[in-house]
Coordinates of C-alpha atoms and ligand atoms in Angstrom, one line a residue:
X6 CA 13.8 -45.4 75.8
X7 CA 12.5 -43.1 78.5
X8 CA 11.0 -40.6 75.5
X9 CA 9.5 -38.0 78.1
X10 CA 13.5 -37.9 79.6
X11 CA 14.8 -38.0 76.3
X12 CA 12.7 -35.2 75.1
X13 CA 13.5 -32.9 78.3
X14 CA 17.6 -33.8 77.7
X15 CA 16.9 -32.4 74.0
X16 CA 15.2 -29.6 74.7
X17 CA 17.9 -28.9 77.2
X18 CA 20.7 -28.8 74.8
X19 CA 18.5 -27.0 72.5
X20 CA 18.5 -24.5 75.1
X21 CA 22.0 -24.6 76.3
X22 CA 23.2 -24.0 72.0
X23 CA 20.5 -21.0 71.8
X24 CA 22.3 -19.2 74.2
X25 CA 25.8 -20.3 73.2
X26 CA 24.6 -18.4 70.0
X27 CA 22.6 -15.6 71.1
X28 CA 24.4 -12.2 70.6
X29 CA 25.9 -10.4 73.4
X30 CA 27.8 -7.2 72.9
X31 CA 26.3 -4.0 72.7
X32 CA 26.6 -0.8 72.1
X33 CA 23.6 1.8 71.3
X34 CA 21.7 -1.2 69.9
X35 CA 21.4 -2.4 73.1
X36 CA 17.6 -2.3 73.2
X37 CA 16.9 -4.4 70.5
X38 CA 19.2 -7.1 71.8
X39 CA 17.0 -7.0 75.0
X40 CA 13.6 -7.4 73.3
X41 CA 15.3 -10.6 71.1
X42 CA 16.4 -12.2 74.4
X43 CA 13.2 -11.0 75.7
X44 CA 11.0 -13.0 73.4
X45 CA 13.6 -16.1 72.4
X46 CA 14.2 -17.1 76.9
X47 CA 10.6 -17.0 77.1
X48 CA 10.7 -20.5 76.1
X49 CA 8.4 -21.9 73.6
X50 CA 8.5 -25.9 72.7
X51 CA 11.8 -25.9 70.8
X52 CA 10.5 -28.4 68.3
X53 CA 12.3 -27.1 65.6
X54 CA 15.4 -27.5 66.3
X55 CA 15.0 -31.0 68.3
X56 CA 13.3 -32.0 65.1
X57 CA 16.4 -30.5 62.9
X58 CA 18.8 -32.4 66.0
X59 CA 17.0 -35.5 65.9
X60 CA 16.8 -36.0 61.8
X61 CA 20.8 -35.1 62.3
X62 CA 21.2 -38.5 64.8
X63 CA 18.9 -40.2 63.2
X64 CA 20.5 -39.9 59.5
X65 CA 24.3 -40.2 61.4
X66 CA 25.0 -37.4 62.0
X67 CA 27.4 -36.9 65.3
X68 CA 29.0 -33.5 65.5
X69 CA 28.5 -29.8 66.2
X70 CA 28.0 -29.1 62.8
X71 CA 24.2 -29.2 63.6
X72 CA 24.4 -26.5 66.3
X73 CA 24.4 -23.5 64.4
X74 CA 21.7 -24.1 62.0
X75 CA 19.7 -25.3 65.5
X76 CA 20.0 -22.0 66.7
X77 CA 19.1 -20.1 63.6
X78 CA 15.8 -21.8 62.7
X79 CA 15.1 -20.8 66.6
X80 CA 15.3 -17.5 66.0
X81 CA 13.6 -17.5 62.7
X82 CA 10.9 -18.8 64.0
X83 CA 10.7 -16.7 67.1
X84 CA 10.9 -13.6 64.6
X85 CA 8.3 -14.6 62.7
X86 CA 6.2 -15.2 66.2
X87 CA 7.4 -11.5 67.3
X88 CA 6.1 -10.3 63.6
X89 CA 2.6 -12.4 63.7
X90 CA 1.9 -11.0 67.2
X91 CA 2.3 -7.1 66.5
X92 CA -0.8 -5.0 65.7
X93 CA -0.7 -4.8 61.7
X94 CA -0.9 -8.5 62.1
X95 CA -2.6 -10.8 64.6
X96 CA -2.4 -7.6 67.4
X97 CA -2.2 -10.5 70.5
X98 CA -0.7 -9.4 73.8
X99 CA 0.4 -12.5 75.4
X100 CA 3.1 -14.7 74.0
X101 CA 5.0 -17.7 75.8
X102 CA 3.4 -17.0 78.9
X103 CA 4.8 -13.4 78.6
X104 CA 3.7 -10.0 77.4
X105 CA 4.7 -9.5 73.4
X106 CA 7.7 -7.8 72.5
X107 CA 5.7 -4.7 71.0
X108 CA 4.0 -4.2 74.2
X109 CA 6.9 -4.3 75.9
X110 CA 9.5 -2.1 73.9
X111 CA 6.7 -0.6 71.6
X112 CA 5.8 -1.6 68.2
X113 CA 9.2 0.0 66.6
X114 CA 11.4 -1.9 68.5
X115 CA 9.6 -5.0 68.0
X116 CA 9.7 -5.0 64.5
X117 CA 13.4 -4.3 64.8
X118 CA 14.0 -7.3 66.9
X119 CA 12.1 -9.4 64.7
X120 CA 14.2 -8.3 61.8
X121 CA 17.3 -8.9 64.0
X122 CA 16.9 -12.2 64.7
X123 CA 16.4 -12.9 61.3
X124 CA 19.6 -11.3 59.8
X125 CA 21.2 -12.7 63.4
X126 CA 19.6 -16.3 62.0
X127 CA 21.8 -16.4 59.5
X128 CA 24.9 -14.8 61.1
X129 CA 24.7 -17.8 63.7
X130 CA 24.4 -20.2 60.6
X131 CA 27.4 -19.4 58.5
X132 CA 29.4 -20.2 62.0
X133 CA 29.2 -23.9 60.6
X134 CA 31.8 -22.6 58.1
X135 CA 34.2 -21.9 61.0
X136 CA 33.5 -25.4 62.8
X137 CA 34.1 -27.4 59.8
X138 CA 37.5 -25.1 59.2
X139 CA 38.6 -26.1 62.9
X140 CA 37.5 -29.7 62.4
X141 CA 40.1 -30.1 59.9
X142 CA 42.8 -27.9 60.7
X143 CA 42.6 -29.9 64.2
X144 CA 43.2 -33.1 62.1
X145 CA 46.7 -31.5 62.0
X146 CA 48.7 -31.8 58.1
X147 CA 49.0 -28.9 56.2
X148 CA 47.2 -29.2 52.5
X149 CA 50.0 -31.0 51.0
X150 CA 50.2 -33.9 53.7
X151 CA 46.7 -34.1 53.6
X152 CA 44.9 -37.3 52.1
X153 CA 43.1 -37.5 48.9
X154 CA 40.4 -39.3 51.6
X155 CA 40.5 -36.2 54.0
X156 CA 40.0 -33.1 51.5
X157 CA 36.7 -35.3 49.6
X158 CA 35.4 -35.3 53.4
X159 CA 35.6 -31.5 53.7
X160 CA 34.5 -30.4 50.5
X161 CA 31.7 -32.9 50.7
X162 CA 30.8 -31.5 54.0
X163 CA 31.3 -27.8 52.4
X164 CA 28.8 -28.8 50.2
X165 CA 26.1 -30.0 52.7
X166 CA 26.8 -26.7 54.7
X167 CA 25.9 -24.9 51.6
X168 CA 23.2 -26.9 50.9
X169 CA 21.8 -26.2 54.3
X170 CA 22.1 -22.9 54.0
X171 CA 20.4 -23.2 50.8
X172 CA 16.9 -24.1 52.4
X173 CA 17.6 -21.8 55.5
X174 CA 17.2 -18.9 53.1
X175 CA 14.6 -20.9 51.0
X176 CA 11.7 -22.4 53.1
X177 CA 11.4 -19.1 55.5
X178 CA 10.8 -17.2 52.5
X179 CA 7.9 -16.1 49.5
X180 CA 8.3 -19.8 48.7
X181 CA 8.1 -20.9 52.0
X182 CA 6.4 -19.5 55.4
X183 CA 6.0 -15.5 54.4
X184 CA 4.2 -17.0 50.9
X185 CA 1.5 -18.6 53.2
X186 CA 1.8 -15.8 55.7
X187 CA 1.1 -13.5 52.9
X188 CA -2.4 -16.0 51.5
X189 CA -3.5 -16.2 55.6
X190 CA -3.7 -12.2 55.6
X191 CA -5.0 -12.2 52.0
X192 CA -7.9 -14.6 52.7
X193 CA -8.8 -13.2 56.1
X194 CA -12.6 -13.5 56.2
X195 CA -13.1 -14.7 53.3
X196 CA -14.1 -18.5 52.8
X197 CA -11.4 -20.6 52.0
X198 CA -11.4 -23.6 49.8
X199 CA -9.2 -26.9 50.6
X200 CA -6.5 -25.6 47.8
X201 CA -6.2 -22.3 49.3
X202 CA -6.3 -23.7 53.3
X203 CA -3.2 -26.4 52.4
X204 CA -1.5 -23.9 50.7
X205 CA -1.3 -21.7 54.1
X206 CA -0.8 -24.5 56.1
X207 CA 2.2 -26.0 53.6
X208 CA 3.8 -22.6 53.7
X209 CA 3.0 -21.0 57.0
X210 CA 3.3 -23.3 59.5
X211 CA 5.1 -26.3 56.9
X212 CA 8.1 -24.8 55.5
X213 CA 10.0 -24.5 58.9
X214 CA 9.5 -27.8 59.8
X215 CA 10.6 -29.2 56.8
X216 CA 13.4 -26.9 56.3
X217 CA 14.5 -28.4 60.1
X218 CA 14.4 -31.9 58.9
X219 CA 16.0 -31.3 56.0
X220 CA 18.3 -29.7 57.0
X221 CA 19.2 -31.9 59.9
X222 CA 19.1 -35.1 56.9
X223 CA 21.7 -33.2 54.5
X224 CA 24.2 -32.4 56.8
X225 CA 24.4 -35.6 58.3
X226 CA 25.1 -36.9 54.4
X227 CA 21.7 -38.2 54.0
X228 CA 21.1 -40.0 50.3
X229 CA 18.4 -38.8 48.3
X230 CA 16.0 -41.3 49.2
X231 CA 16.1 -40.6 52.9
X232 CA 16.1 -36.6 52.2
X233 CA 12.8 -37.4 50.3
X234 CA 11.6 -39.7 53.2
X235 CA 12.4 -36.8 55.6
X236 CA 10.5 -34.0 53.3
X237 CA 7.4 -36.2 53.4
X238 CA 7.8 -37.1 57.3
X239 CA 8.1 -33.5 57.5
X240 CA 5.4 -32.1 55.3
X241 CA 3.0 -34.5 57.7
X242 CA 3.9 -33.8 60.9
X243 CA 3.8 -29.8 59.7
X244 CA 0.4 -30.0 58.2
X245 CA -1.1 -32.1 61.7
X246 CA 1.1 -29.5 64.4
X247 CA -1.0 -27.2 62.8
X248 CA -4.4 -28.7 62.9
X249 CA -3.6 -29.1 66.2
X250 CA -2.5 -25.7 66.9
X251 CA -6.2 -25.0 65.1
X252 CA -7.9 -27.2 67.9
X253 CA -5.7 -26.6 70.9
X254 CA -6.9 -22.7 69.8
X255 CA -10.5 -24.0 70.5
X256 CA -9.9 -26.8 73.6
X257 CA -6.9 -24.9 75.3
X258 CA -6.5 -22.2 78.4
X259 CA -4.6 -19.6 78.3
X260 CA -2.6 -21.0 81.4
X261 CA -1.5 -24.1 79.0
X262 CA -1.0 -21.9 75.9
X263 CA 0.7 -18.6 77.6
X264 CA -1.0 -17.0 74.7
X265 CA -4.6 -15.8 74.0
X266 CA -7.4 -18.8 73.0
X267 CA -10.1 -18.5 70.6
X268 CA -7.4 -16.4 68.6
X269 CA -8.4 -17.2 64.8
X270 CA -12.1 -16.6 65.7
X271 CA -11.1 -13.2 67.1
X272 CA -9.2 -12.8 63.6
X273 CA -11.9 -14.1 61.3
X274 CA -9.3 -17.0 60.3
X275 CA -11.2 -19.6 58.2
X276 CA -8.7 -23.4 60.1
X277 CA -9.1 -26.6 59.6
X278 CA -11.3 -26.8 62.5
X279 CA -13.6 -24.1 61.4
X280 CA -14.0 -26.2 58.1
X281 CA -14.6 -29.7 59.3
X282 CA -15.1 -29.5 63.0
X283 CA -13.2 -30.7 66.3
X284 CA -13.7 -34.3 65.5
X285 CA -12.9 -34.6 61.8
X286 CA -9.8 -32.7 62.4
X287 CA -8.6 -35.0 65.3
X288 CA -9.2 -37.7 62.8
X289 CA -7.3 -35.6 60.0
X290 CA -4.1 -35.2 62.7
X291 CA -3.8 -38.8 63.7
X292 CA -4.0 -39.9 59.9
X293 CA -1.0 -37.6 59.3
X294 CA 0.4 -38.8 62.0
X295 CA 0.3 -42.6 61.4
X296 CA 1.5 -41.6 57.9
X297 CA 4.4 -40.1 59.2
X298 CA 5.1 -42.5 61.7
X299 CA 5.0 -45.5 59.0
X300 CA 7.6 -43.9 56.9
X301 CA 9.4 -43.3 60.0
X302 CA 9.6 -47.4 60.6
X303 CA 11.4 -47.5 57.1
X304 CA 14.0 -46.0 59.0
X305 CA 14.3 -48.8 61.9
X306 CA 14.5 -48.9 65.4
X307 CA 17.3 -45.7 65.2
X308 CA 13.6 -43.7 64.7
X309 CA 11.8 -44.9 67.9
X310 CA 12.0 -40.9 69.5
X311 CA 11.1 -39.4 66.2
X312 CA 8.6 -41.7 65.9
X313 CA 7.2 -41.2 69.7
X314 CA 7.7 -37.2 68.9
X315 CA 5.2 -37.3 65.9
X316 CA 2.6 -39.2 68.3
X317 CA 3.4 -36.5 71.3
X318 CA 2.8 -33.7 68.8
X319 CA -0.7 -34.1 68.0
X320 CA -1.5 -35.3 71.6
X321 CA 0.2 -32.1 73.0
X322 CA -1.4 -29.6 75.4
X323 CA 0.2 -26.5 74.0
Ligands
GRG427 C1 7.1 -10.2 58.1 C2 5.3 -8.7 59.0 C3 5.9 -10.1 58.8 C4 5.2 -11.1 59.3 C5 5.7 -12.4 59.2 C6 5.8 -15.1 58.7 C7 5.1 -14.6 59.8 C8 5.2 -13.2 60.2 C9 4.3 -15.4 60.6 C10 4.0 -16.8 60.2 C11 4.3 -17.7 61.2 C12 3.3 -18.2 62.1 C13 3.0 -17.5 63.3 C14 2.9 -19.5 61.9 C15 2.1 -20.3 62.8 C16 2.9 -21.5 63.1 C17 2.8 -21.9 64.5 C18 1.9 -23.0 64.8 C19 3.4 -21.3 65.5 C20 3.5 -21.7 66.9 O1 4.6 -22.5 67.0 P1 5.0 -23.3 68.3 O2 3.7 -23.9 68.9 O3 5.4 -22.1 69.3 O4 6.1 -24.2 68.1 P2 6.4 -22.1 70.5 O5 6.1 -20.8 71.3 O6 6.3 -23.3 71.3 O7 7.8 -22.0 69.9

């Protein structure tokens, strides 16, 4: 496997579903669909949802069922990026290479779009109801013709869908990313201890990325022990993107990042890096990384891009 052309053909689905899903009529709320469009084309990695699509394949899944919930953690995490960037909060000006939404369409409007995408997130997500209704009225019998065989499969794929939707509303919340969004701007300038640093980074940066894989492992029909393979595949790779995040904020231009560098020192933010120094947390990363990578190989050779997508992640230039 090719993994640099595999990675560009994911992300370019990834795309191709974000705008299959991104709203499109208007009326007076025309605006705020501009500044979500705005701020979700500019790009960004996309690793959510190609690590939400590739936990999916990897686990069996094959079908659109995925596409929906790909979408939505996109634009939860772009809202949360729109949120972060505004002036109560970080207050940074560049974003994905392009000017923030709240210096674009002013600070209101921002917050609006941010809010948007979130409500939109899970608009886009309950759609998964409506594909698994056509996947089985397209199987053709009416109820009473259909197979004992046939209605288990939808209600046991109702019941993933519902579980999915479970963590979608879980892992972006006060138990998930705003929790540790809520200790980052609590402990700002203060110094932090380990407890207090993992339980930002779990939450924060974390919970997203483990709701992806999840997410991607249950509605593929997952059992438990993979789901709790996933969750700790996930809860590594999370904790390392952000030490790297923490040292690419250091090492990194602005031309690579499209956003400003030296960020958390301009914030007072206490990182990994800022604790232990550029080395230590290289050495931190690629532990969490090999960790991950060796559950990974439980999974056989079906995990060879996930595995080669943990290694790219903490070797990444933005
Ligand atoms: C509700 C006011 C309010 C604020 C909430 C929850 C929140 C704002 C922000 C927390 C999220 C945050 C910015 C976490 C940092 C995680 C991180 C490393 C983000 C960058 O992700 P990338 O590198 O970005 O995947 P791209 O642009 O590639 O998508």
């Amino acid at each position: 496997m090719d993994f640099e052309q595999e990675l560009q053909k994911k992300t370019e689905m990834v795309e191709h579903i974000i705008k299959e899903y991104m709203p499109r009529e208007a009326a007076f709320q025309k605006t705020v669909l501009e500044a979500m469009e705005y701020t979700m084309s500019a790009g960004g990695k996309r690793i959510r949802p190609v690590l939400m699509m590739s936990s999916y394949e990897l686990s069996g899944g094959r079908d659109k069922l995925i596409e929906p919930f790909m979408a939505a953690i996109e634009m939860i995490h772009t809202y949360s990026l729109i949120h972060d960037d505004l002036p109560a909060l970080d207050n940074d000006d560049y974003r994905r290479g392009r000017k923030t939404a709240h210096i674009v369409y002013g600070e209101a409007m921002a917050i609006l779009a941010g809010d948007s995408l979130l409500n939109y997130a899970y608009e886009t997500a309950v759609k998964a109801f409506a594909l698994l209704e056509s996947k089985y009225a397209a199987s053709g019998a009416g109820l009473s013709d259909r197979g004992a065989e046939e209605l288990r499969n939808e209600l046991s794929e109702r019941k993933h869908v519902e579980q999915a939707l479970a963590i979608l509303a879980a892992k972006p919340g006060i138990y998930g990313m705003i929790g540790g969004q809520v200790a980052d701007v609590e402990l700002t300038g203060s110094v932090l201890n380990e407890e207090q640093l993992t339980f930002i980074y779990e939450n924060k940066t974390g919970a997203l990325i483990e709701a992806s894989m999840l997410i991607g492992g249950i509605l593929a029909g997952a059992d438990e022990s993979a789901i709790e393979k996933l969750q700790k595949v996930a809860y590594n790779i999370g904790m390392a993107f952000q030490i790297q995040d923490d040292i690419l904020d250091e090492t990194a231009t602005f031309e690579e990042l499209g956003k400003p560098i030296h960020s958390d020192e301009k914030n007072e933010k206490v990182t990994y890096v800022t604790l232990h120094g550029i080395d230590a947390s290289k050495k931190e990363a690629e532990r969490l990384s090999k960790e991950a990578v060796s559950l990974l190989n439980s999974f056989g050779p079906d995990a060879e891009f996930l595995t080669e997508l943990t290694e790219y992640l903490i070797h990444r230039k933005n």
